[in-house]
Coordinates of C-alpha atoms in Angstrom, one line a residue:
X1 CA 80.9 58.7 180.9
X2 CA 80.1 55.5 179.2
X3 CA 78.2 57.4 176.6
X4 CA 81.0 59.9 176.1
X5 CA 83.5 57.0 175.5
X6 CA 81.1 55.4 173.0
X7 CA 80.7 58.7 171.1
X8 CA 84.5 59.1 171.0
X9 CA 84.9 55.6 169.7
X10 CA 82.4 56.2 166.9
X11 CA 84.3 59.4 165.9
X12 CA 87.5 57.5 165.8
X13 CA 86.0 54.8 163.6
X14 CA 84.4 57.5 161.2
X15 CA 87.6 59.5 160.7
X16 CA 89.2 57.0 158.3
X17 CA 86.0 56.9 156.2
X18 CA 85.9 60.7 156.0
X19 CA 89.5 60.9 155.0
X20 CA 88.8 58.3 152.3
X21 CA 85.9 60.3 151.0
X22 CA 88.0 63.5 150.9
X23 CA 90.7 61.7 148.9
X24 CA 88.0 60.5 146.5
X25 CA 86.6 64.1 146.1
X26 CA 90.1 65.4 145.6
X27 CA 90.8 62.8 143.0
X28 CA 87.5 63.6 141.2
X29 CA 88.4 67.3 141.2
X30 CA 91.8 66.6 139.7
X31 CA 90.3 64.5 137.0
X32 CA 87.7 67.2 136.2
X33 CA 90.5 69.7 135.9
X34 CA 92.4 67.5 133.5
X35 CA 89.2 67.1 131.4
X36 CA 88.7 70.9 131.2
X37 CA 92.3 71.4 130.1
X38 CA 92.0 68.6 127.5
X39 CA 88.7 70.0 126.2
X40 CA 90.2 73.5 125.9
X41 CA 93.2 72.1 124.1
X42 CA 91.0 70.3 121.6
X43 CA 89.0 73.4 121.0
X44 CA 92.1 75.5 120.3
X45 CA 93.4 72.8 117.9
X46 CA 90.0 72.7 116.1
X47 CA 89.9 76.6 115.8
X48 CA 93.5 76.6 114.5
X49 CA 92.8 73.9 112.0
X50 CA 89.6 75.7 110.8
X51 CA 90.9 79.2 110.5
X52 CA 94.6 79.3 110.2
X53 CA 96.0 76.0 109.0
X54 CA 94.6 76.4 105.4
X55 CA 96.2 79.8 105.3
X56 CA 99.6 78.5 106.4
X57 CA 99.3 75.7 103.9
X58 CA 98.4 78.1 101.2
X59 CA 101.4 80.3 102.0
X60 CA 103.6 77.2 102.0
X61 CA 102.3 76.1 98.6
X62 CA 102.6 79.6 97.2
X63 CA 106.3 79.8 98.4
X64 CA 106.9 76.4 96.9
X65 CA 105.4 77.4 93.5
X66 CA 107.4 80.6 93.5
X67 CA 110.6 78.7 94.4
X68 CA 110.0 76.2 91.6
X69 CA 109.2 78.9 89.1
X70 CA 112.5 80.7 90.1
X71 CA 114.4 77.4 89.5
X72 CA 112.9 77.0 86.1
X73 CA 113.8 80.6 85.2
X74 CA 117.3 80.1 86.4
X75 CA 117.8 77.1 84.2
X76 CA 116.2 78.7 81.2
X77 CA 113.5 76.1 80.8
X78 CA 110.5 78.5 81.4
X79 CA 111.7 81.2 79.0
X80 CA 109.8 79.9 76.0
X81 CA 106.6 79.9 77.9
X82 CA 106.8 83.4 79.4
X83 CA 106.2 85.2 76.1
X84 CA 102.8 83.7 75.6
X85 CA 101.7 83.2 79.2
X86 CA 101.5 85.4 82.3
X87 CA 102.7 83.3 85.2
X88 CA 101.2 84.2 88.6
X89 CA 100.6 82.4 91.9
X90 CA 97.1 81.4 92.8
X91 CA 94.8 84.1 94.1
X92 CA 94.6 84.1 97.9
X93 CA 91.5 84.8 99.9
X94 CA 90.5 87.2 102.7
X95 CA 89.3 85.1 105.6
X96 CA 86.2 86.1 107.7
X97 CA 86.1 85.1 111.4
X98 CA 82.6 83.9 112.0
X99 CA 80.7 85.8 114.6
X100 CA 83.1 88.7 114.7
X101 CA 83.3 92.1 112.9
X102 CA 86.9 91.4 112.0
X103 CA 88.7 90.4 108.8
X104 CA 92.1 88.8 108.8
X105 CA 93.7 90.1 105.6
X106 CA 95.6 87.3 103.9
X107 CA 94.6 88.7 100.5
X108 CA 97.5 91.0 99.7
X109 CA 98.1 89.1 96.5
X110 CA 94.7 90.1 95.3
X111 CA 96.1 93.7 94.9
X112 CA 99.7 92.9 94.0
X113 CA 101.0 93.1 90.4
X114 CA 103.1 90.4 88.8
X115 CA 106.8 91.0 88.4
X116 CA 107.6 93.2 85.4
X117 CA 110.7 91.0 84.9
X118 CA 112.9 94.1 84.5
X119 CA 111.1 95.6 81.5
X120 CA 111.4 99.4 81.3
X121 CA 110.3 102.0 78.7
X122 CA 112.8 102.4 75.9
X123 CA 111.3 105.0 73.6
X124 CA 114.0 107.6 73.2
X125 CA 114.2 109.1 69.7
X126 CA 117.2 108.8 67.5
X127 CA 118.4 112.1 66.1
X128 CA 119.4 110.5 62.9
X129 CA 115.7 110.0 62.0
X130 CA 114.8 113.7 62.6
X131 CA 117.9 115.4 61.5
X132 CA 117.1 115.3 57.8
X133 CA 113.3 115.9 58.2
X134 CA 112.1 118.5 55.7
X135 CA 108.4 119.2 55.6
X136 CA 106.8 118.9 52.2
X137 CA 103.3 120.0 53.1
X138 CA 100.6 119.9 55.8
X139 CA 98.6 116.9 57.1
X140 CA 95.1 117.8 58.2
X141 CA 93.4 115.1 60.3
X142 CA 89.8 114.4 61.4
X143 CA 90.0 112.1 64.4
X144 CA 87.0 109.9 64.5
X145 CA 85.2 108.0 67.4
X146 CA 85.2 108.3 71.1
X147 CA 88.0 109.6 73.3
X148 CA 90.3 106.5 73.2
X149 CA 89.7 105.8 69.5
X150 CA 90.7 109.4 68.8
X151 CA 93.8 109.1 71.0
X152 CA 95.1 106.0 69.2
X153 CA 94.3 107.7 65.8
X154 CA 96.1 110.9 66.7
X155 CA 99.2 108.9 67.8
X156 CA 99.1 107.0 64.4
X157 CA 98.8 110.3 62.5
X158 CA 101.9 111.7 64.2
X159 CA 103.7 108.6 62.9
X160 CA 102.2 109.0 59.5
X161 CA 103.3 112.7 59.3
X162 CA 106.8 111.5 60.1
X163 CA 106.7 108.9 57.4
X164 CA 105.5 111.3 54.7
X165 CA 107.5 114.3 55.9
X166 CA 104.5 116.4 56.7
X167 CA 103.8 119.2 59.2
X168 CA 100.9 118.0 61.3
X169 CA 98.0 120.4 61.9
X170 CA 96.4 120.0 65.4
X171 CA 93.7 117.3 64.7
X172 CA 90.0 118.1 64.7
X173 CA 88.1 116.0 67.2
X174 CA 84.9 114.1 66.3
X175 CA 81.8 116.1 67.0
X176 CA 79.3 113.9 65.1
X177 CA 79.7 110.6 67.0
X178 CA 77.1 109.1 69.3
X179 CA 78.2 111.4 72.2
X180 CA 77.7 114.6 70.3
X181 CA 80.7 116.2 72.1
X182 CA 81.7 119.7 70.9
X183 CA 85.1 119.6 72.6
X184 CA 88.1 120.9 70.7
X185 CA 91.6 119.4 70.9
X186 CA 92.6 122.1 73.5
X187 CA 89.6 121.2 75.7
X188 CA 90.8 117.6 76.0
X189 CA 94.6 117.7 75.6
X190 CA 97.4 120.0 76.6
X191 CA 98.2 121.6 73.2
X192 CA 101.4 123.4 74.1
X193 CA 102.8 120.3 75.8
X194 CA 101.9 118.2 72.8
X195 CA 103.7 120.5 70.3
X196 CA 106.8 120.9 72.5
X197 CA 107.1 117.2 73.4
X198 CA 107.2 116.2 69.8
X199 CA 109.3 119.1 68.4
X200 CA 112.2 116.8 67.6
X201 CA 110.0 114.3 65.8
X202 CA 107.3 116.2 63.8
X203 CA 106.6 119.9 63.2
X204 CA 103.1 120.7 64.5
X205 CA 101.1 123.8 64.1
X206 CA 97.7 124.8 65.6
X207 CA 96.2 125.8 62.2
X208 CA 97.0 126.0 58.6
X209 CA 98.9 129.1 57.4
X210 CA 96.4 131.8 56.2
X211 CA 97.7 131.8 52.7
X212 CA 97.0 128.0 52.4
X213 CA 93.6 128.0 54.1
X214 CA 91.7 127.9 50.7
X215 CA 94.3 125.9 48.8
X216 CA 93.3 122.6 47.1
X217 CA 93.5 119.6 49.3
X218 CA 94.0 116.0 48.6
X219 CA 91.2 114.3 50.5
X220 CA 92.3 110.8 51.3
X221 CA 91.1 107.9 53.5
X222 CA 94.2 106.0 54.2
X223 CA 94.1 102.2 53.9
X224 CA 93.6 100.4 57.2
X225 CA 96.6 98.7 58.9
X226 CA 99.0 100.0 56.3
X227 CA 102.8 99.7 56.6
X228 CA 105.6 102.2 56.0
X229 CA 105.9 101.3 52.3
X230 CA 102.3 102.3 51.6
X231 CA 102.9 105.8 53.0
X232 CA 106.4 106.4 51.7
X233 CA 105.6 105.3 48.1
X234 CA 101.9 105.9 47.5
X235 CA 100.9 108.8 49.8
X236 CA 104.1 110.9 49.3
X237 CA 103.3 111.1 45.6
X238 CA 100.4 113.4 46.5
X239 CA 103.0 116.1 47.4
X240 CA 103.7 116.5 43.6
X241 CA 100.3 118.1 43.2
X242 CA 99.2 119.2 46.6
X243 CA 100.5 121.1 49.6
X244 CA 97.8 119.8 51.9
X245 CA 96.6 116.2 52.5
X246 CA 93.4 115.8 54.5
X247 CA 92.9 112.4 56.2
X248 CA 89.1 111.8 56.7
X249 CA 89.7 109.1 59.3
X250 CA 92.5 108.4 61.8
X251 CA 91.6 105.1 63.4
X252 CA 93.5 101.9 62.5
X253 CA 95.5 103.6 59.7
X254 CA 98.8 102.0 60.7
X255 CA 99.7 98.3 61.0
X256 CA 100.3 96.9 64.5
X257 CA 103.4 95.1 63.6
X258 CA 106.3 95.1 61.1
X259 CA 106.9 98.8 61.2
X260 CA 110.4 100.4 61.6
X261 CA 111.5 100.5 65.3
X262 CA 111.8 104.3 65.4
X263 CA 108.1 104.6 64.2
X264 CA 106.9 102.2 66.9
X265 CA 108.8 104.1 69.5
X266 CA 107.4 107.4 68.2
X267 CA 103.9 106.0 68.6
X268 CA 104.6 105.2 72.2
X269 CA 106.2 108.6 72.9
X270 CA 103.0 110.2 71.7
X271 CA 100.6 107.9 73.5
X272 CA 102.3 107.6 76.9
X273 CA 104.0 111.0 77.0
X274 CA 103.1 113.8 74.6
X275 CA 99.3 113.3 74.5
X276 CA 98.7 114.6 78.0
X277 CA 95.2 115.7 79.1
X278 CA 94.4 119.3 79.5
X279 CA 95.5 120.8 82.8
X280 CA 91.9 121.0 84.3
X281 CA 91.3 117.3 83.5
X282 CA 94.8 116.3 84.9
X283 CA 94.2 118.3 88.1
X284 CA 90.8 116.8 88.9
X285 CA 91.9 113.3 87.8
X286 CA 94.8 113.4 90.3
X287 CA 92.4 114.5 93.1
X288 CA 90.1 111.6 92.3
X289 CA 93.0 109.2 92.6
X290 CA 94.1 110.7 95.9
X291 CA 90.6 110.4 97.3
X292 CA 90.2 106.8 96.2
X293 CA 93.7 105.9 97.7
X294 CA 93.0 107.6 101.0
X295 CA 91.2 104.4 102.3
X296 CA 93.5 101.8 100.8
X297 CA 93.7 99.9 97.5
X298 CA 90.9 100.0 95.0
X299 CA 89.6 98.4 91.8
X300 CA 88.8 100.5 88.7
X301 CA 86.0 98.7 86.9
X302 CA 85.4 99.8 83.3
X303 CA 81.8 98.8 83.3
X304 CA 81.0 99.1 79.6
X305 CA 77.3 98.4 80.1
X306 CA 76.2 101.7 78.5
X307 CA 73.5 102.4 76.0
X308 CA 75.9 103.0 73.0
X309 CA 77.8 99.8 73.5
X310 CA 74.8 97.6 74.0
X311 CA 73.1 99.1 70.9
X312 CA 76.3 98.7 68.8
X313 CA 77.0 95.1 69.9
X314 CA 73.3 94.0 69.8
X315 CA 73.6 92.6 73.4
X316 CA 70.4 92.6 75.4
X317 CA 70.8 89.8 77.9
X318 CA 68.8 90.5 81.1
X319 CA 67.1 93.6 79.8
X320 CA 63.4 94.4 79.6
X321 CA 61.6 94.1 76.3
X322 CA 61.1 97.9 76.0
X323 CA 64.8 98.4 76.6
X324 CA 65.7 95.8 73.9
X325 CA 63.4 97.7 71.4
X326 CA 65.1 101.0 72.2
X327 CA 68.6 99.6 71.6
X328 CA 67.5 98.0 68.3
X329 CA 66.1 101.3 67.2
X330 CA 69.3 103.1 68.0
X331 CA 71.4 100.6 66.1
X332 CA 69.2 100.7 63.0
X333 CA 69.2 104.5 63.0
X334 CA 73.0 104.8 63.2
X335 CA 74.4 104.6 59.6
X336 CA 78.0 103.5 60.4
X337 CA 76.7 100.6 62.6
X338 CA 76.3 98.4 59.5
X339 CA 75.2 95.2 61.2
X340 CA 71.4 95.5 61.7
X341 CA 70.2 92.0 62.5
X342 CA 72.1 90.5 65.5
X343 CA 71.2 87.5 67.5
X344 CA 71.8 88.6 71.1
X345 CA 72.0 85.1 72.5
X346 CA 74.7 84.1 69.9
X347 CA 76.6 87.3 70.7
X348 CA 76.7 86.4 74.3
X349 CA 77.7 82.8 73.9
X350 CA 80.6 83.9 71.6
X351 CA 81.9 86.3 74.3
X352 CA 81.0 89.4 72.2
X353 CA 78.9 91.0 74.9
X354 CA 80.1 93.1 77.9
X355 CA 79.6 91.4 81.2
X356 CA 76.4 92.5 83.0
X357 CA 76.8 94.3 86.4
X358 CA 75.4 91.1 88.1
X359 CA 77.9 88.9 86.3
X360 CA 80.7 91.3 87.3
X361 CA 79.7 90.9 91.0
X362 CA 79.8 87.1 90.8
X363 CA 83.1 87.2 89.0
X364 CA 84.8 89.5 91.5
X365 CA 83.7 87.3 94.4
X366 CA 84.9 84.2 92.7
X367 CA 88.3 85.8 92.3
X368 CA 88.4 86.3 96.0
X369 CA 87.8 90.0 96.4
X370 CA 85.9 90.6 99.6
X371 CA 82.6 92.5 99.6
X372 CA 84.3 95.3 101.4
X373 CA 86.5 96.1 98.3
X374 CA 86.2 99.7 97.1
X375 CA 85.4 99.8 93.4
X376 CA 85.6 102.9 91.1
X377 CA 83.1 102.7 88.3
X378 CA 84.8 104.1 85.2
X379 CA 81.8 104.5 82.9
X380 CA 79.0 106.7 81.8
X381 CA 75.4 106.1 82.7
X382 CA 74.8 102.3 83.1
X383 CA 71.8 101.2 81.1
X384 CA 68.8 99.2 82.2
X385 CA 66.3 99.5 85.0
X386 CA 67.8 98.0 88.2
X387 CA 70.9 96.8 86.4
X388 CA 73.2 97.8 89.2
X389 CA 71.1 96.3 92.1
X390 CA 72.8 93.0 92.4
X391 CA 76.4 94.3 91.9
X392 CA 75.6 96.9 94.6
X393 CA 74.3 94.2 96.9
X394 CA 77.5 92.2 96.6
X395 CA 79.9 95.2 96.7
X396 CA 78.3 98.1 98.6
X397 CA 81.4 100.3 98.2
X398 CA 80.8 101.4 94.6
X399 CA 82.1 104.8 93.8
X400 CA 82.4 107.1 90.8
X401 CA 83.5 110.5 89.8
X402 CA 80.0 111.8 90.5
X403 CA 80.3 110.5 94.1
X404 CA 83.8 111.5 95.1
X405 CA 84.0 114.9 93.3
X406 CA 81.9 117.9 94.3
X407 CA 79.3 119.2 91.9
X408 CA 81.3 122.4 91.5
X409 CA 84.4 120.4 90.5
X410 CA 82.5 118.4 87.8
X411 CA 80.5 121.3 86.5
X412 CA 83.1 122.5 83.9
X413 CA 83.1 119.0 82.3
X414 CA 79.4 118.4 82.3
X415 CA 78.0 117.5 78.9
X416 CA 81.4 116.8 77.4
X417 CA 81.8 113.0 77.2
X418 CA 85.5 113.0 76.1
X419 CA 86.5 115.2 79.0
X420 CA 84.6 113.1 81.5
X421 CA 86.1 110.0 80.0
X422 CA 89.5 111.6 80.5
X423 CA 88.9 111.6 84.3
X424 CA 88.0 107.9 84.2
X425 CA 91.1 107.2 82.2
X426 CA 93.4 108.8 84.7
X427 CA 91.8 106.9 87.7
X428 CA 91.9 103.6 85.8
X429 CA 95.6 103.9 84.9
X430 CA 96.5 104.7 88.5
X431 CA 94.2 102.1 90.2
X432 CA 95.6 99.1 92.1
X433 CA 93.6 96.7 89.9
X434 CA 92.0 97.5 86.6
X435 CA 89.2 95.2 85.2
X436 CA 87.4 96.0 81.9
X437 CA 84.2 94.2 81.1
X438 CA 84.6 94.6 77.4
X439 CA 87.6 94.8 75.1
X440 CA 86.7 98.3 73.7
X441 CA 89.0 101.2 73.0
X442 CA 89.4 102.4 76.5
X443 CA 90.0 98.9 77.9
X444 CA 92.8 98.4 75.4
X445 CA 94.3 101.8 75.9
X446 CA 94.4 101.5 79.7
X447 CA 95.7 98.0 79.6
X448 CA 98.6 99.1 77.4
X449 CA 99.3 102.2 79.5
X450 CA 99.5 100.1 82.6
X451 CA 101.8 97.6 80.9
X452 CA 104.0 100.5 79.9
X453 CA 104.2 101.8 83.5
X454 CA 105.4 98.5 85.0
X455 CA 102.8 95.9 84.1
X456 CA 100.3 97.0 86.8
X457 CA 97.7 94.4 87.7
X458 CA 95.0 94.3 85.0
X459 CA 92.6 91.4 85.0
X460 CA 91.0 90.6 81.6
X461 CA 87.8 88.5 81.9
X462 CA 87.6 85.6 79.5
X463 CA 84.0 86.5 78.6
X464 CA 83.3 83.5 76.3
X465 CA 84.3 80.9 78.9
X466 CA 82.7 82.9 81.8
X467 CA 79.3 82.9 80.1
X468 CA 79.4 79.1 80.0
X469 CA 80.3 79.0 83.7
X470 CA 77.6 81.5 84.6
X471 CA 75.0 79.3 82.9
X472 CA 76.4 76.2 84.8
X473 CA 76.1 78.1 88.0
X474 CA 72.5 78.7 87.3
X475 CA 72.0 75.0 86.7
X476 CA 73.5 73.9 90.0
X477 CA 77.3 74.2 89.8
X478 CA 78.6 74.6 93.4
X479 CA 80.0 78.0 94.4
X480 CA 83.3 76.3 95.4
X481 CA 83.8 74.7 92.1
X482 CA 82.8 77.8 90.2
X483 CA 85.3 80.0 92.2
X484 CA 88.1 77.5 91.6
X485 CA 87.5 77.3 87.9
X486 CA 87.2 81.1 87.6
X487 CA 90.4 81.7 89.5
X488 CA 92.3 79.1 87.5
X489 CA 91.0 80.5 84.3
X490 CA 92.3 84.0 85.0
X491 CA 95.7 83.2 86.7
X492 CA 97.5 84.1 83.5
X493 CA 95.3 87.0 82.5
X494 CA 96.5 89.6 84.9
X495 CA 98.9 91.9 83.0
X496 CA 102.2 90.1 83.4
X497 CA 104.8 90.7 80.6
X498 CA 104.3 88.9 77.3
X499 CA 104.8 89.5 73.7
X500 CA 102.1 91.1 71.7
X501 CA 99.9 88.5 70.0
X502 CA 99.9 88.1 66.3
X503 CA 96.9 87.3 64.0
X504 CA 94.6 84.4 64.4
X505 CA 95.7 81.2 62.6
X506 CA 94.0 80.8 59.2
X507 CA 93.1 84.5 58.6
X508 CA 94.2 86.2 55.4
X509 CA 94.2 89.7 53.9
X510 CA 92.7 92.5 55.8
X511 CA 91.1 90.1 58.3
X512 CA 94.6 89.0 59.2
X513 CA 95.5 92.5 60.3
X514 CA 92.2 93.0 62.1
X515 CA 92.7 90.0 64.3
X516 CA 96.2 91.1 65.6
X517 CA 96.4 92.4 69.1
X518 CA 96.2 96.2 68.9
X519 CA 99.6 98.0 69.3
X520 CA 98.4 100.2 72.1
X521 CA 97.1 97.2 74.1
X522 CA 100.6 95.8 74.5
X523 CA 103.7 97.9 73.6
X524 CA 106.1 94.9 74.2
X525 CA 108.5 94.4 72.6
X526 CA 108.7 97.6 70.7
X527 CA 108.7 100.1 73.5
X528 CA 109.8 98.0 76.5
X529 CA 113.3 96.7 77.0
X530 CA 114.6 94.3 79.5
X531 CA 117.8 94.9 81.5
X532 CA 120.5 92.2 81.1
X533 CA 118.6 90.5 78.2
X534 CA 119.4 86.9 77.5
X535 CA 120.1 86.0 73.9
X536 CA 116.6 84.5 73.7
X537 CA 115.0 87.8 74.9
X538 CA 117.1 89.9 72.5
X539 CA 116.0 87.8 69.6
X540 CA 112.4 88.3 70.5
X541 CA 112.8 92.0 71.2
X542 CA 114.5 92.7 67.8
X543 CA 111.9 90.9 65.7

C-alpha cells in the first residue's frame, strides 16, 4: 500500500510535465503549419511573377499605347505621321510553361492586322470616260516575264488601250522566259470574265479579225514609265498609218504616279477584279486556303530562294562552290540578265539578296512567332543542298501545295509555272500573315492586293538592316537584344495604311521613275478612299 501511494504520487507529479510537453508539441505543429502556408504563398507569388505578371504588364502597356495613339489621332497631331509610317503596337509573345506540354496563347496580336482606318476600295468607273470611246484600231500585246510581271503588264496595257482608243486583243503570254511555260491566256486567266468585266472600259477581242490578220503592224516598244501625254500625243499618231499596233513588251510601260484618276482606278479594276484566274486554278486555290485554315491561322511565306532568282541577283551566300558555279553559268548564258560580274557579298550587305531559309527561321522567332506556327511555303523548288534544314528545325510545320493537295489535284498544273504560281498567289492573298523574303513581282503584287482588301497583315523584312543584325548575332549579340531590335525594326512594316512612296531623293530622269514605289504595291490613295475624310486626308487623296 505504501508502494501504491508512492506510484500515485509520482504520476500526479508527472502529469503537469506531460501536459506541458503536449502544449509544446501543439505549438510546434502550429508553427510548422504556418510555415507551410507561408512557403506555399511565396511559391505562388513567385510563379505568378514569373509567368503572368509580365503578360499583364505588357497588356497594360499596350492599352496605354493604344489609348495615347487614339488621343493623338483625336487631336489631329498624329495625322502628318500616318501617311509615311505604319503605327502598330509592339508584338506580343506566346509564353511556354516550362515542364508542361501546354502553351498559353497571349500572341493574338501576332496574327492581327492593323486598323485599315476606314479605307475602302473606290474604283467605280465614270461613264463619261467611256461614253465617247470609239476604237481606232487594235492593240496587240506580248506580255513578258513571269506570272506577276505579266499580270501588272496586262493591267497597264488595258489602261494604254483606253488612252489611245484601241481595241485590245487578248494578250499573248511569255513562253520564252526562264520557266519555259507554254500556257496561253485562257489557261491562266478567266477570259470570258475578263472581257465582260471590262466591257464598259475597253473593247476586248480574243483574236484579230481575219481580214486584218496579215495587215501591216506598227511594232513599238513603249517607253518605260510614260504618262498619259506620251500615249495620247505620240502613240495615237500611229493610227494615221496603221490599224494595228503591236507592243513588244508590257512591263513598266506606265508611270506609277501623275496619271488621270480614272486611269489609275481602271488599273485597279483590272488587277483586283477583272484579271481573275482560270476556274480550275481558282477552285484548287480556294481548297488550299480552306485546308490551311482548318487548323487555325497561318503564315504564307514567299520564299524566293529559287534558282532563277539567285542566278539573276548574283546571290550565293551559304551555298556550296559547285552551286555558285551553276548559278553564275545560268546568269551568263541568259541574254537579258545584262549584269554579268556581281559581288555576292556586296549584294547581300546592300540588302539586294533574298533572305536564306535559315535567316527566315531566325527572323520569325525574333518576331515572336512560336515554333508551332503553320507556314505555307509559296515558292517553287528551293535551291541548295540542305537549304531548308535549319528552317525546318525551327518551324516543323512547313507546308506547301505539294503537301496539302493530292497528286491528282496538282496533275493538271504540273509543268506550268504560271498556273502553279497562281495557286500560291491565291493562298498568299488569303493568308493571315504574308511575309516575302524578296521584293520581287509576286511580293509586290500580293502586298498591294492585301492592302486593297483591307490592309491585311503583311510583314516586309528590312533586308539590309537584318543582314547586319544576323552578322552581329554570329559575333555574340544576345538573343534577347537581337529579338528586341528585330521587333522594333519591323513594327511599322506590317501593312498599315500609308501613302505610296515617291522617288528617292536626288534621282533624276528615268532613274527617278524607277525608284518610285510600284503602283500595284500600294494602291493608296488612287484606289482607296476613307470614309468621313478630314480636310488633310482629302488633300492627300486628291493629289
